[in-house]
């Protein structure tokens, strides 16, 4: 294994199990690793600290193991089985929920790898060269762990793997069992049915991280008039309808997403209480009269994808939140979220505070929301906590 030697005093974060080695911490690389090779990281004093995937860029090594041994031949099988056991501990899958995140990058000790499970179909997204190159081994490990319950493995890394690395990025199936029935599948989440198409949909096809928050929307929906902004395929809308909302309006600018919303609403048999709007959510909200809705969900895409875009993103989040808070009916609820990794929990709370102050309404935080437990956060990698939300009661 090629050795990466750290500068003196730059070994502290690895000793605390943080899984990234920044290029600025490296004193010397003994040899010429290719991107995606597994390298051994040593302290300036020569002590072995970790091994992981090498990549050109600010994060030079993504750690796969902190133990002294080189990666064992069954590394991937053990790693997938550990991830499966954590989901099993959370009751996933269950008769009510057959879709969930099986591998959540750093949270599962596998930096750069996402695998979502849709009733036996695994959709894999590699975010690093190393994980992209390892996808065949990962697929074999999935087969070994899940046996006959695995229907297919679909690699959807073309939009996530680093394009500069010159990889051949073509999405496709790495494995298909005879039981595989095609990309369009009806999955169950908390007993609600959703059409998912991982080949055509955004990300891996469905936003699985909102499962617990959707459940809460269902709980607070009875009798309320609900507005679901940035609804994608209507996750929150379906829970609201099934939960007994008086009326649900869903808004997204993607026509493909809205077509799936209509199909998902049709599955509930409650289409008479639902309207779809394929339009800009901010324009829609601006044109919404005050008091028209009693529960508003604001779940925008990541406005800030990197630190440089942070200030503009914060202003956009603030305007959006002020518009929602000012329009919800007295005694209404606002579910507001940010999935930008660079907007931390405290910054998010501050911007919602500023938005509330701008409206002059009395606003109370009644719940704090985050990603589900199948999107775990390694305690050594707090950056993994990316989805933040607040439930507001607005007088
Ligand atoms: N709440 C969704 C996930 C939202 S993802 C769920 O539970 O599944 C963000 C969504 O915002 C995407 O579907 C994207 O199409 C949509 N979007 C992005 N910009 C938008 C805009 N300006 N107006 C309306 N929708 C927008």
GROMACS .gro file of C-alpha atoms and ligand atoms in nm:
model
  421
    1UNK     CA    1   0.000   0.000   0.000
    2UNK     CA    2   0.126   0.347  -0.084
    3UNK     CA    3   0.208   0.552   0.227
    4UNK     CA    4   0.073   0.902   0.292
    5UNK     CA    5   0.277   1.077   0.564
    6UNK     CA    6   0.113   1.360   0.756
    7UNK     CA    7   0.278   1.682   0.867
    8UNK     CA    8   0.384   1.697   1.230
    9UNK     CA    9   0.087   1.764   1.459
   10UNK     CA   10  -0.173   1.705   1.188
   11UNK     CA   11  -0.274   1.359   1.311
   12UNK     CA   12  -0.513   1.473   1.582
   13UNK     CA   13  -0.839   1.458   1.385
   14UNK     CA   14  -0.764   1.103   1.265
   15UNK     CA   15  -0.694   0.997   1.622
   16UNK     CA   16  -1.044   1.121   1.699
   17UNK     CA   17  -1.178   0.906   1.411
   18UNK     CA   18  -1.267   1.193   1.179
   19UNK     CA   19  -1.274   1.020   0.838
   20UNK     CA   20  -1.113   1.284   0.614
   21UNK     CA   21  -0.748   1.372   0.548
   22UNK     CA   22  -0.716   1.716   0.391
   23UNK     CA   23  -0.446   1.767   0.130
   24UNK     CA   24  -0.296   2.050   0.339
   25UNK     CA   25  -0.219   1.805   0.621
   26UNK     CA   26   0.001   1.585   0.402
   27UNK     CA   27   0.380   1.617   0.418
   28UNK     CA   28   0.468   1.351   0.167
   29UNK     CA   29   0.327   1.068  -0.045
   30UNK     CA   30   0.565   0.776  -0.094
   31UNK     CA   31   0.483   0.670  -0.449
   32UNK     CA   32   0.229   0.776  -0.710
   33UNK     CA   33  -0.121   0.661  -0.620
   34UNK     CA   34  -0.396   0.663  -0.881
   35UNK     CA   35  -0.722   0.827  -0.781
   36UNK     CA   36  -0.933   0.575  -0.595
   37UNK     CA   37  -0.639   0.362  -0.477
   38UNK     CA   38  -0.634   0.254  -0.114
   39UNK     CA   39  -0.347   0.423   0.070
   40UNK     CA   40  -0.211   0.394   0.425
   41UNK     CA   41  -0.194   0.713   0.630
   42UNK     CA   42   0.093   0.750   0.879
   43UNK     CA   43   0.181   1.017   1.133
   44UNK     CA   44   0.499   1.224   1.095
   45UNK     CA   45   0.650   0.986   1.350
   46UNK     CA   46   0.571   0.689   1.125
   47UNK     CA   47   0.276   0.542   1.315
   48UNK     CA   48  -0.003   0.381   1.107
   49UNK     CA   49  -0.329   0.573   1.158
   50UNK     CA   50  -0.578   0.471   0.892
   51UNK     CA   51  -0.633   0.346   0.538
   52UNK     CA   52  -0.869   0.485   0.281
   53UNK     CA   53  -0.943   0.599  -0.072
   54UNK     CA   54  -0.703   0.850  -0.224
   55UNK     CA   55  -0.835   1.130  -0.444
   56UNK     CA   56  -0.699   1.454  -0.588
   57UNK     CA   57  -0.871   1.749  -0.421
   58UNK     CA   58  -0.913   1.915  -0.087
   59UNK     CA   59  -1.014   1.587   0.081
   60UNK     CA   60  -0.718   1.371  -0.021
   61UNK     CA   61  -0.805   1.054   0.172
   62UNK     CA   62  -1.147   0.922   0.279
   63UNK     CA   63  -1.089   0.675   0.557
   64UNK     CA   64  -1.230   0.322   0.537
   65UNK     CA   65  -1.048   0.169   0.833
   66UNK     CA   66  -0.869   0.289   1.144
   67UNK     CA   67  -0.738  -0.055   1.237
   68UNK     CA   68  -0.380  -0.162   1.184
   69UNK     CA   69  -0.465  -0.434   0.932
   70UNK     CA   70  -0.490  -0.379   0.559
   71UNK     CA   71  -0.849  -0.405   0.433
   72UNK     CA   72  -0.960  -0.767   0.456
   73UNK     CA   73  -1.096  -0.951   0.148
   74UNK     CA   74  -1.445  -0.949   0.305
   75UNK     CA   75  -1.431  -0.577   0.395
   76UNK     CA   76  -1.734  -0.483   0.184
   77UNK     CA   77  -1.951  -0.771   0.304
   78UNK     CA   78  -1.876  -0.684   0.667
   79UNK     CA   79  -1.944  -0.312   0.605
   80UNK     CA   80  -2.279  -0.375   0.430
   81UNK     CA   81  -2.385  -0.623   0.698
   82UNK     CA   82  -2.308  -0.364   0.970
   83UNK     CA   83  -2.521  -0.109   0.786
   84UNK     CA   84  -2.802  -0.364   0.748
   85UNK     CA   85  -2.791  -0.447   1.119
   86UNK     CA   86  -2.832  -0.079   1.213
   87UNK     CA   87  -3.144  -0.052   0.993
   88UNK     CA   88  -3.277  -0.378   1.137
   89UNK     CA   89  -3.235  -0.228   1.485
   90UNK     CA   90  -3.456   0.061   1.370
   91UNK     CA   91  -3.721  -0.178   1.240
   92UNK     CA   92  -3.632  -0.137   0.872
   93UNK     CA   93  -3.762  -0.285   0.655
   94UNK     CA   94  -4.106  -0.351   0.805
   95UNK     CA   95  -4.446  -0.446   0.662
   96UNK     CA   96  -4.524  -0.070   0.653
   97UNK     CA   97  -4.189   0.059   0.520
   98UNK     CA   98  -3.993  -0.119   0.249
   99UNK     CA   99  -3.776   0.173   0.133
  100UNK     CA  100  -3.494   0.329   0.333
  101UNK     CA  101  -3.130   0.436   0.313
  102UNK     CA  102  -2.905   0.136   0.357
  103UNK     CA  103  -2.567   0.312   0.344
  104UNK     CA  104  -2.519   0.676   0.436
  105UNK     CA  105  -2.156   0.761   0.359
  106UNK     CA  106  -1.952   0.871   0.658
  107UNK     CA  107  -2.242   0.786   0.890
  108UNK     CA  108  -2.184   0.420   0.805
  109UNK     CA  109  -1.805   0.439   0.794
  110UNK     CA  110  -1.815   0.436   0.412
  111UNK     CA  111  -1.731   0.791   0.300
  112UNK     CA  112  -1.843   0.863  -0.056
  113UNK     CA  113  -2.104   0.584  -0.079
  114UNK     CA  114  -2.483   0.613  -0.076
  115UNK     CA  115  -2.711   0.312  -0.120
  116UNK     CA  116  -3.089   0.340  -0.103
  117UNK     CA  117  -3.311   0.033  -0.075
  118UNK     CA  118  -3.641   0.021  -0.265
  119UNK     CA  119  -3.815  -0.305  -0.183
  120UNK     CA  120  -3.514  -0.516  -0.279
  121UNK     CA  121  -3.363  -0.284  -0.540
  122UNK     CA  122  -3.042  -0.109  -0.430
  123UNK     CA  123  -2.967   0.225  -0.594
  124UNK     CA  124  -2.601   0.315  -0.552
  125UNK     CA  125  -2.444   0.658  -0.584
  126UNK     CA  126  -2.065   0.689  -0.561
  127UNK     CA  127  -1.948   1.037  -0.463
  128UNK     CA  128  -1.577   0.949  -0.474
  129UNK     CA  129  -1.346   0.785  -0.728
  130UNK     CA  130  -1.262   0.508  -0.484
  131UNK     CA  131  -1.626   0.412  -0.430
  132UNK     CA  132  -1.693   0.431  -0.804
  133UNK     CA  133  -1.406   0.193  -0.870
  134UNK     CA  134  -1.525  -0.038  -0.591
  135UNK     CA  135  -1.881  -0.068  -0.718
  136UNK     CA  136  -1.844  -0.426  -0.847
  137UNK     CA  137  -1.716  -0.544  -0.506
  138UNK     CA  138  -1.996  -0.350  -0.337
  139UNK     CA  139  -2.251  -0.517  -0.565
  140UNK     CA  140  -2.109  -0.861  -0.480
  141UNK     CA  141  -2.128  -0.776  -0.110
  142UNK     CA  142  -2.494  -0.675  -0.149
  143UNK     CA  143  -2.563  -1.011  -0.313
  144UNK     CA  144  -2.380  -1.195  -0.034
  145UNK     CA  145  -2.566  -1.007   0.243
  146UNK     CA  146  -2.917  -1.005   0.096
  147UNK     CA  147  -2.923  -1.327  -0.111
  148UNK     CA  148  -3.258  -1.388  -0.278
  149UNK     CA  149  -3.420  -1.073  -0.135
  150UNK     CA  150  -3.195  -0.860  -0.361
  151UNK     CA  151  -3.379  -0.786  -0.686
  152UNK     CA  152  -3.132  -0.549  -0.855
  153UNK     CA  153  -2.842  -0.311  -0.805
  154UNK     CA  154  -2.857   0.010  -1.009
  155UNK     CA  155  -2.552   0.235  -1.033
  156UNK     CA  156  -2.662   0.599  -1.059
  157UNK     CA  157  -2.328   0.770  -1.010
  158UNK     CA  158  -2.311   0.975  -1.331
  159UNK     CA  159  -2.435   1.286  -1.150
  160UNK     CA  160  -2.240   1.229  -0.825
  161UNK     CA  161  -1.895   1.084  -0.905
  162UNK     CA  162  -1.620   1.340  -0.971
  163UNK     CA  163  -1.633   1.407  -1.343
  164UNK     CA  164  -1.276   1.544  -1.353
  165UNK     CA  165  -1.138   1.199  -1.278
  166UNK     CA  166  -1.216   1.086  -1.635
  167UNK     CA  167  -1.429   0.790  -1.524
  168UNK     CA  168  -1.671   0.629  -1.764
  169UNK     CA  169  -1.989   0.758  -1.605
  170UNK     CA  170  -2.280   0.567  -1.753
  171UNK     CA  171  -2.568   0.470  -1.526
  172UNK     CA  172  -2.686   0.112  -1.542
  173UNK     CA  173  -2.765  -0.213  -1.365
  174UNK     CA  174  -2.480  -0.398  -1.196
  175UNK     CA  175  -2.709  -0.688  -1.109
  176UNK     CA  176  -3.062  -0.804  -1.192
  177UNK     CA  177  -3.233  -1.108  -1.039
  178UNK     CA  178  -3.504  -1.295  -1.232
  179UNK     CA  179  -3.756  -1.134  -0.991
  180UNK     CA  180  -3.661  -0.779  -1.104
  181UNK     CA  181  -3.966  -0.609  -1.253
  182UNK     CA  182  -3.833  -0.280  -1.395
  183UNK     CA  183  -3.756   0.068  -1.271
  184UNK     CA  184  -4.108   0.175  -1.191
  185UNK     CA  185  -4.200   0.042  -0.850
  186UNK     CA  186  -4.462   0.110  -0.590
  187UNK     CA  187  -4.296   0.128  -0.248
  188UNK     CA  188  -4.444   0.164   0.099
  189UNK     CA  189  -4.344   0.426   0.356
  190UNK     CA  190  -4.528   0.414   0.690
  191UNK     CA  191  -4.804   0.228   0.506
  192UNK     CA  192  -4.841   0.493   0.233
  193UNK     CA  193  -4.783   0.396  -0.132
  194UNK     CA  194  -4.546   0.587  -0.358
  195UNK     CA  195  -4.447   0.535  -0.720
  196UNK     CA  196  -4.069   0.557  -0.748
  197UNK     CA  197  -3.856   0.550  -1.062
  198UNK     CA  198  -3.486   0.556  -0.973
  199UNK     CA  199  -3.376   0.574  -1.338
  200UNK     CA  200  -3.566   0.897  -1.407
  201UNK     CA  201  -3.622   1.055  -1.065
  202UNK     CA  202  -3.410   1.309  -0.875
  203UNK     CA  203  -3.128   1.170  -0.656
  204UNK     CA  204  -3.201   0.797  -0.613
  205UNK     CA  205  -3.571   0.847  -0.689
  206UNK     CA  206  -3.725   0.947  -0.354
  207UNK     CA  207  -3.629   1.168  -0.059
  208UNK     CA  208  -3.609   0.903   0.210
  209UNK     CA  209  -3.464   1.139   0.472
  210UNK     CA  210  -3.803   1.303   0.539
  211UNK     CA  211  -3.988   0.987   0.647
  212UNK     CA  212  -4.023   1.078   1.018
  213UNK     CA  213  -4.110   1.441   0.940
  214UNK     CA  214  -4.377   1.333   0.691
  215UNK     CA  215  -4.525   1.119   0.967
  216UNK     CA  216  -4.550   1.431   1.185
  217UNK     CA  217  -4.725   1.620   0.904
  218UNK     CA  218  -4.980   1.338   0.891
  219UNK     CA  219  -5.029   1.370   1.266
  220UNK     CA  220  -5.097   1.745   1.251
  221UNK     CA  221  -5.299   1.737   0.928
  222UNK     CA  222  -5.656   1.660   1.049
  223UNK     CA  223  -5.894   1.933   0.937
  224UNK     CA  224  -5.616   2.165   0.822
  225UNK     CA  225  -5.571   2.331   0.482
  226UNK     CA  226  -5.219   2.230   0.379
  227UNK     CA  227  -4.969   2.385   0.137
  228UNK     CA  228  -4.670   2.167   0.040
  229UNK     CA  229  -4.400   2.380  -0.126
  230UNK     CA  230  -4.114   2.210  -0.315
  231UNK     CA  231  -4.321   1.892  -0.293
  232UNK     CA  232  -4.120   1.675  -0.541
  233UNK     CA  233  -4.332   1.355  -0.573
  234UNK     CA  234  -4.569   1.464  -0.295
  235UNK     CA  235  -4.431   1.285   0.011
  236UNK     CA  236  -4.573   1.532   0.263
  237UNK     CA  237  -4.894   1.577   0.060
  238UNK     CA  238  -4.984   1.207   0.073
  239UNK     CA  239  -4.936   1.191   0.452
  240UNK     CA  240  -5.145   1.507   0.492
  241UNK     CA  241  -5.428   1.369   0.275
  242UNK     CA  242  -5.423   1.030   0.448
  243UNK     CA  243  -5.399   1.205   0.785
  244UNK     CA  244  -5.729   1.386   0.723
  245UNK     CA  245  -5.635   1.729   0.585
  246UNK     CA  246  -5.931   1.933   0.462
  247UNK     CA  247  -5.741   2.035   0.150
  248UNK     CA  248  -5.384   1.989   0.018
  249UNK     CA  249  -5.212   2.201  -0.247
  250UNK     CA  250  -4.875   2.079  -0.382
  251UNK     CA  251  -4.625   2.298  -0.564
  252UNK     CA  252  -4.306   2.205  -0.754
  253UNK     CA  253  -4.141   2.352  -1.063
  254UNK     CA  254  -4.062   2.008  -1.207
  255UNK     CA  255  -4.331   1.878  -1.443
  256UNK     CA  256  -4.198   1.522  -1.409
  257UNK     CA  257  -4.231   1.543  -1.030
  258UNK     CA  258  -4.584   1.684  -1.051
  259UNK     CA  259  -4.690   1.399  -1.282
  260UNK     CA  260  -4.578   1.156  -1.011
  261UNK     CA  261  -4.759   1.361  -0.743
  262UNK     CA  262  -5.083   1.309  -0.936
  263UNK     CA  263  -5.020   0.935  -0.962
  264UNK     CA  264  -4.939   0.913  -0.590
  265UNK     CA  265  -5.247   1.115  -0.497
  266UNK     CA  266  -5.460   0.886  -0.719
  267UNK     CA  267  -5.336   0.588  -0.512
  268UNK     CA  268  -5.494   0.747  -0.200
  269UNK     CA  269  -5.838   0.781  -0.362
  270UNK     CA  270  -5.855   1.138  -0.222
  271UNK     CA  271  -5.779   1.339  -0.536
  272UNK     CA  272  -6.090   1.553  -0.477
  273UNK     CA  273  -5.910   1.719  -0.186
  274UNK     CA  274  -5.585   1.786  -0.376
  275UNK     CA  275  -5.456   2.040  -0.629
  276UNK     CA  276  -5.124   2.029  -0.818
  277UNK     CA  277  -4.939   2.343  -0.923
  278UNK     CA  278  -4.637   2.309  -1.151
  279UNK     CA  279  -4.481   2.648  -1.090
  280UNK     CA  280  -4.218   2.842  -0.898
  281UNK     CA  281  -4.282   2.799  -0.525
  282UNK     CA  282  -4.169   3.150  -0.435
  283UNK     CA  283  -4.400   3.311  -0.693
  284UNK     CA  284  -4.684   3.087  -0.575
  285UNK     CA  285  -4.631   3.191  -0.214
  286UNK     CA  286  -4.614   3.562  -0.308
  287UNK     CA  287  -4.953   3.531  -0.475
  288UNK     CA  288  -5.105   3.341  -0.178
  289UNK     CA  289  -5.348   3.544   0.035
  290UNK     CA  290  -5.278   3.554   0.410
  291UNK     CA  291  -5.472   3.297   0.608
  292UNK     CA  292  -5.542   3.063   0.313
  293UNK     CA  293  -5.349   2.774   0.468
  294UNK     CA  294  -5.325   2.636   0.824
  295UNK     CA  295  -5.015   2.422   0.767
  296UNK     CA  296  -4.733   2.511   0.528
  297UNK     CA  297  -4.435   2.289   0.443
  298UNK     CA  298  -4.122   2.459   0.311
  299UNK     CA  299  -3.864   2.202   0.193
  300UNK     CA  300  -3.648   2.373  -0.071
  301UNK     CA  301  -3.348   2.221  -0.249
  302UNK     CA  302  -3.002   2.304  -0.109
  303UNK     CA  303  -2.971   2.675  -0.195
  304UNK     CA  304  -2.605   2.669  -0.083
  305UNK     CA  305  -2.400   2.384  -0.227
  306UNK     CA  306  -2.071   2.535  -0.102
  307UNK     CA  307  -1.950   2.804   0.138
  308UNK     CA  308  -1.906   3.065  -0.135
  309UNK     CA  309  -2.280   3.061  -0.203
  310UNK     CA  310  -2.373   3.087   0.164
  311UNK     CA  311  -2.469   3.453   0.198
  312UNK     CA  312  -2.701   3.455  -0.102
  313UNK     CA  313  -2.853   3.128   0.014
  314UNK     CA  314  -2.919   3.262   0.363
  315UNK     CA  315  -3.100   3.564   0.218
  316UNK     CA  316  -3.311   3.338  -0.005
  317UNK     CA  317  -3.403   3.108   0.287
  318UNK     CA  318  -3.491   3.410   0.498
  319UNK     CA  319  -3.723   3.561   0.234
  320UNK     CA  320  -3.893   3.228   0.180
  321UNK     CA  321  -3.948   3.169   0.551
  322UNK     CA  322  -4.076   3.521   0.608
  323UNK     CA  323  -4.326   3.472   0.324
  324UNK     CA  324  -4.450   3.142   0.469
  325UNK     CA  325  -4.472   3.269   0.829
  326UNK     CA  326  -4.655   3.585   0.726
  327UNK     CA  327  -4.916   3.391   0.525
  328UNK     CA  328  -5.005   3.098   0.749
  329UNK     CA  329  -5.337   3.137   0.931
  330UNK     CA  330  -5.342   3.243   1.300
  331UNK     CA  331  -5.273   2.931   1.508
  332UNK     CA  332  -5.117   2.766   1.201
  333UNK     CA  333  -4.808   2.549   1.168
  334UNK     CA  334  -4.502   2.591   0.945
  335UNK     CA  335  -4.265   2.299   0.882
  336UNK     CA  336  -3.946   2.459   0.754
  337UNK     CA  337  -3.631   2.277   0.641
  338UNK     CA  338  -3.285   2.325   0.500
  339UNK     CA  339  -3.081   2.039   0.355
  340UNK     CA  340  -2.771   2.253   0.281
  341UNK     CA  341  -2.474   2.094   0.455
  342UNK     CA  342  -2.303   2.434   0.488
  343UNK     CA  343  -2.601   2.585   0.677
  344UNK     CA  344  -2.562   2.446   1.027
  345UNK     CA  345  -2.836   2.405   1.287
  346UNK     CA  346  -2.758   2.731   1.465
  347UNK     CA  347  -2.736   2.937   1.146
  348UNK     CA  348  -3.064   2.788   1.032
  349UNK     CA  349  -3.238   2.876   1.360
  350UNK     CA  350  -3.098   3.231   1.334
  351UNK     CA  351  -3.228   3.281   0.984
  352UNK     CA  352  -3.573   3.154   1.078
  353UNK     CA  353  -3.561   3.390   1.376
  354UNK     CA  354  -3.478   3.685   1.146
  355UNK     CA  355  -3.756   3.581   0.908
  356UNK     CA  356  -4.006   3.563   1.195
  357UNK     CA  357  -3.899   3.902   1.332
  358UNK     CA  358  -3.952   4.052   0.987
  359UNK     CA  359  -4.318   3.941   0.992
  360UNK     CA  360  -4.392   4.070   1.341
  361UNK     CA  361  -4.597   3.756   1.417
  362UNK     CA  362  -4.563   3.567   1.744
  363UNK     CA  363  -4.375   3.249   1.656
  364UNK     CA  364  -4.290   2.955   1.883
  365UNK     CA  365  -4.066   2.659   1.804
  366UNK     CA  366  -4.267   2.349   1.893
  367UNK     CA  367  -4.039   2.082   1.749
  368UNK     CA  368  -3.687   2.041   1.611
  369UNK     CA  369  -3.655   1.811   1.314
  370UNK     CA  370  -3.374   1.621   1.143
  371UNK     CA  371  -3.299   1.338   0.902
  372UNK     CA  372  -3.420   0.987   0.988
  373UNK     CA  373  -3.209   0.728   1.170
  374UNK     CA  374  -3.134   0.545   0.844
  375UNK     CA  375  -2.927   0.858   0.759
  376UNK     CA  376  -2.703   0.818   1.066
  377UNK     CA  377  -2.442   1.071   1.174
  378UNK     CA  378  -2.108   0.936   1.294
  379UNK     CA  379  -2.041   1.105   1.624
  380UNK     CA  380  -1.688   1.166   1.498
  381UNK     CA  381  -1.817   1.342   1.183
  382UNK     CA  382  -2.079   1.597   1.293
  383UNK     CA  383  -2.078   1.746   0.940
  384UNK     CA  384  -2.298   1.450   0.847
  385UNK     CA  385  -2.599   1.616   1.010
  386UNK     CA  386  -2.730   1.793   0.701
  387UNK     CA  387  -3.111   1.804   0.727
  388UNK     CA  388  -3.242   2.056   0.975
  389UNK     CA  389  -3.597   2.159   1.035
  390UNK     CA  390  -3.816   2.351   1.274
  391UNK     CA  391  -4.184   2.314   1.341
  392UNK     CA  392  -4.326   2.658   1.414
  393UNK     CA  393  -4.654   2.751   1.575
  394UNK     CA  394  -4.755   3.093   1.443
  395UNK     CA  395  -5.011   3.300   1.634
  396LIG     N1  396  -4.021   1.774  -0.008
  396LIG     C1  397  -3.978   1.678  -0.108
  396LIG     C2  398  -3.833   1.696  -0.149
  396LIG     C3  399  -3.797   1.832  -0.200
  396LIG     S1  400  -3.658   1.834  -0.302
  396LIG     C4  401  -4.009   1.538  -0.060
  396LIG     O1  402  -4.051   1.519   0.054
  396LIG     O2  403  -3.992   1.445  -0.138
  396LIG     C5  404  -3.668   1.993  -0.369
  396LIG     C6  405  -3.769   2.010  -0.481
  396LIG     O3  406  -3.774   2.149  -0.512
  396LIG     C7  407  -3.738   1.940  -0.612
  396LIG     O4  408  -3.844   1.854  -0.645
  396LIG     C8  409  -3.727   2.053  -0.718
  396LIG     O5  410  -3.787   2.017  -0.841
  396LIG     C9  411  -3.805   2.162  -0.651
  396LIG     N2  412  -3.770   2.301  -0.686
  396LIG    C10  413  -3.648   2.356  -0.701
  396LIG     N3  414  -3.658   2.489  -0.721
  396LIG    C11  415  -3.791   2.519  -0.719
  396LIG    C12  416  -3.866   2.639  -0.730
  396LIG     N4  417  -3.805   2.756  -0.748
  396LIG     N5  418  -4.000   2.633  -0.719
  396LIG    C13  419  -4.063   2.514  -0.701
  396LIG     N6  420  -3.996   2.398  -0.688
  396LIG    C14  421  -3.863   2.400  -0.697
   0.00000   0.00000   0.00000
